[in-house]
Amino acid sequence: MGAETLSRENNHNESADRPRDGGAIPAARVGSVEQAAPIGEDQALEILARARTVVDPALRAAVESMPESMRRVVAYHFGWREVDGTPAEADAGKAIRPALVLAAAQACAANSRAVESFAAGSPGAGAGAGVGTGAVPADSFAVNSPAVQSAVRAAAAVELVHNFTLLHDDVIDRDVTRRHRPTAWRAFGATEAILAGDALHSLALRTLAEDSHAATGPALRRLAHCVVELCDGQQADCAFERRSTVSLNECLAMAEAKTGALLGTACAIGALYGGADEAGAAAMDAFGREIGLAFQLIDDLIGIWGDPAVTGKPVGADLLVRKKSLPVVAALCSGTAAGAELAEIYALDRPLTAAEVQRATDAVERAGGRAWAQGASCERMAAAIEHLSVAVPEPSAAGDLLALAELVTRRIR
Amino acid sequence: MGAETLSRENNHNESADRPRDGGAIPAARVGSVEQAAPIGEDQALEILARARTVVDPALRAAVESMPESMRRVVAYHFGWREVDGTPAEADAGKAIRPALVLAAAQACAANSRAVESFAAGSPGAGAGAGVGTGAVPADSFAVNSPAVQSAVRAAAAVELVHNFTLLHDDVIDRDVTRRHRPTAWRAFGATEAILAGDALHSLALRTLAEDSHAATGPALRRLAHCVVELCDGQQADCAFERRSTVSLNECLAMAEAKTGALLGTACAIGALYGGADEAGAAAMDAFGREIGLAFQLIDDLIGIWGDPAVTGKPVGADLLVRKKSLPVVAALCSGTAAGAELAEIYALDRPLTAAEVQRATDAVERAGGRAWAQGASCERMAAAIEHLSVAVPEPSAAGDLLALAELVTRRIR
């Protein structure tokens, strides 16, 4: 298993291999719903595996409907085929977004009176099943009720959108590796990757549109709107790399658009299929966005202080390439002497030496960038849980979503 | 006013300035519905102008909803802004597709019992208005009934899809001019053009999804499916340029996907909003596709035999760049000595001389490529009219669609 990124752009697709850095990364606090079931890595991984199992047939069926000219590129990107068309079983990504859709649908259904209709056809799956344990019956996603089928289709649509943006971002960023293989544009050419991405984009929205569930219209509008946000975030990220100064607020807005928007949309869409009203969906959207920002902050910390032995990347990897990550921008905007020293190093018109990277690392810390990012990620996680308690007041119903939030922000693999 | 292309790819965006070549181009025959109103250039241009007037506010409102990072590129592409953001009134294209949506909606509404509800709120506009004259009241699109508002939104969605593909195709084909201005990627960079195209794509489908008309679901599925076809067509066109041999059937399939699919989809979507059932929509789709192919055949003839004085391009422009257009592929596949001679010229590993272009031109003609394309365009137009008579049996209701078909295939400007 391997690299997966939570952001629209893919500067992180290598770093996604890094396991959590226990030293630098603040443990997320579950706060007001701490009384919910203890959350473990095994549980989170089981939720992901189950989501993959349930969504995979919908993903494959959707891709199967494409003409071969598009399918060969998309199936390669998903790890289902080699470049020459022979079947493969390569890494298709963690599928965190579809898992969030399904977990949000289940949580909202369990939390609401809609639970009976949502779980119709599967006695035992639903509201009561996880109470007091946080555990979810293994067959809880195998229900064939129309509402669950619709949620699965929506989960597939979200994953298709995510993958369309990866195809395009790899072209834009000229990234050569994704999930341990050459990127699609490296394997097939930029034209093929752009067109396959376009086709996948339409396929995603069509997959969502292909049923008459009451949630379909609102879900489609949210997903389409989210794509515009993702584009805005990727555009800002590219633009920041060319600018000498970026404010912390600009940087946070970019991270929300690039990383938070699709996690939020996944949760909101799931909520709609779980019977939530617009207010419930909005609270779930906010939950997902905060998780996304908490993730980004932690990812950025790992990009500076991650252990090369576990990340497989050089010491201070992000500083070496002068990336304007959140802790760096916080330091640059701190008005401190250390921030000015960092700016000087970033302004050098030549590759940085190991000593300079070390000085830059120290400068980010002395300027308060590290402490700020650690604190901000804790605050984001606390805010996420606050939003979750609004969307899903019943703690026992929120177990899977909390487990996924833990996994996302602590990068359990 | 200026260049507009009917195909997804834009090799023709220069040639779109060419007025019809009266000598080489067969006049389209209106066939079985010839008894309908006489069709003139003025009428067709009036239909287009009216459609632009009606759809423009919906287009601008949709684009206005985008974040500035995307809007600046899209508004430039539409001719509404200069690169620096100052307002402009440049060419936004002919808007043939939205005109087809509206004309198809009106024709189907006029043809069916749905006319009363479709035209509700506008006494005089609708079924009876054009009977015997083919004339359409000037206010027929100004109706504020919900059904017409929905059709206008759908027309805008189709135009947004068309323009998203133009943004991407210009990047893919490295085309530098569109509608007499630098292409968006030349003005803003490829990253900006790709992302603005992605955002426009989502915006298009969201624009369509933003109402609860019964036709919205089927229309959205058709439009999303059409995008996949457009991608397939553009991919094939790019692939053909790298291949030494292409069959005529492959070439026709490519032209249908690249050029016919969106015209067909525009007509089918209009039909759905006009109250047609799936069979009616399918017949309208077939009508639009045949028009698209007739257009492509004629465009390809102009690309070889168009008068440089009126096209502004060199003699035998398409042959000079060794384009595998339909008459060329017909000649290459003819099994004649002239076809073999053409293949030899196309295989030369250096720029062609004027004499060689002339020899190639003669070879296409001697191999039967010119006569085939002329005959095929007539057949396509006849087939289009056949399909139209199925979709809209009442001749008086079909006037606008026939005028638009004339305009498309004879390239009235």
Tab-separated table of C-alpha atoms in Angstrom, chain A residues 10 13-14 72-73 76-77 82-83 166-178 180-194:
chain	number	residue	atom	x	y	z
A	10	ASN	CA	0.234	16.519	-5.393
A	13	ASN	CA	2.288	12.427	-3.043
A	14	GLU	CA	5.715	11.232	-2.046
A	72	ARG	CA	-6.847	2.609	-20.686
A	73	VAL	CA	-5.457	5.757	-19.066
A	76	TYR	CA	-3.783	2.548	-15.370
A	77	HIS	CA	-4.117	5.508	-13.016
A	82	GLU	CA	-0.376	-1.783	-16.801
A	83	VAL	CA	0.513	0.641	-19.578
A	166	LEU	CA	-4.907	14.022	-9.532
A	167	LEU	CA	-4.610	13.287	-13.269
A	168	HIS	CA	-4.650	17.003	-14.093
A	169	ASP	CA	-2.499	18.123	-11.183
A	170	ASP	CA	0.226	15.663	-12.150
A	171	VAL	CA	0.288	17.275	-15.599
A	172	ILE	CA	0.315	20.783	-14.147
A	173	ASP	CA	2.982	20.050	-11.537
A	174	ARG	CA	5.027	17.862	-13.888
A	175	ASP	CA	5.075	15.200	-11.175
A	176	VAL	CA	6.527	11.957	-12.415
A	177	THR	CA	5.540	9.446	-9.729
A	178	ARG	CA	2.228	8.598	-8.084
A	180	HIS	CA	4.977	4.148	-6.809
A	181	ARG	CA	4.386	4.185	-10.592
A	182	PRO	CA	4.980	6.695	-13.366
A	183	THR	CA	2.151	9.250	-13.475
A	184	ALA	CA	-0.402	8.840	-16.250
A	185	TRP	CA	0.990	11.729	-18.286
A	186	ARG	CA	4.474	10.223	-18.069
A	187	ALA	CA	3.116	6.879	-19.226
A	188	PHE	CA	0.690	8.088	-21.926
A	189	GLY	CA	1.459	11.754	-22.591
A	190	ALA	CA	-0.071	15.012	-21.344
A	191	THR	CA	-2.818	15.064	-23.992
A	192	GLU	CA	-4.073	11.657	-22.923
A	193	ALA	CA	-3.959	12.564	-19.230
A	194	ILE	CA	-5.829	15.854	-19.726
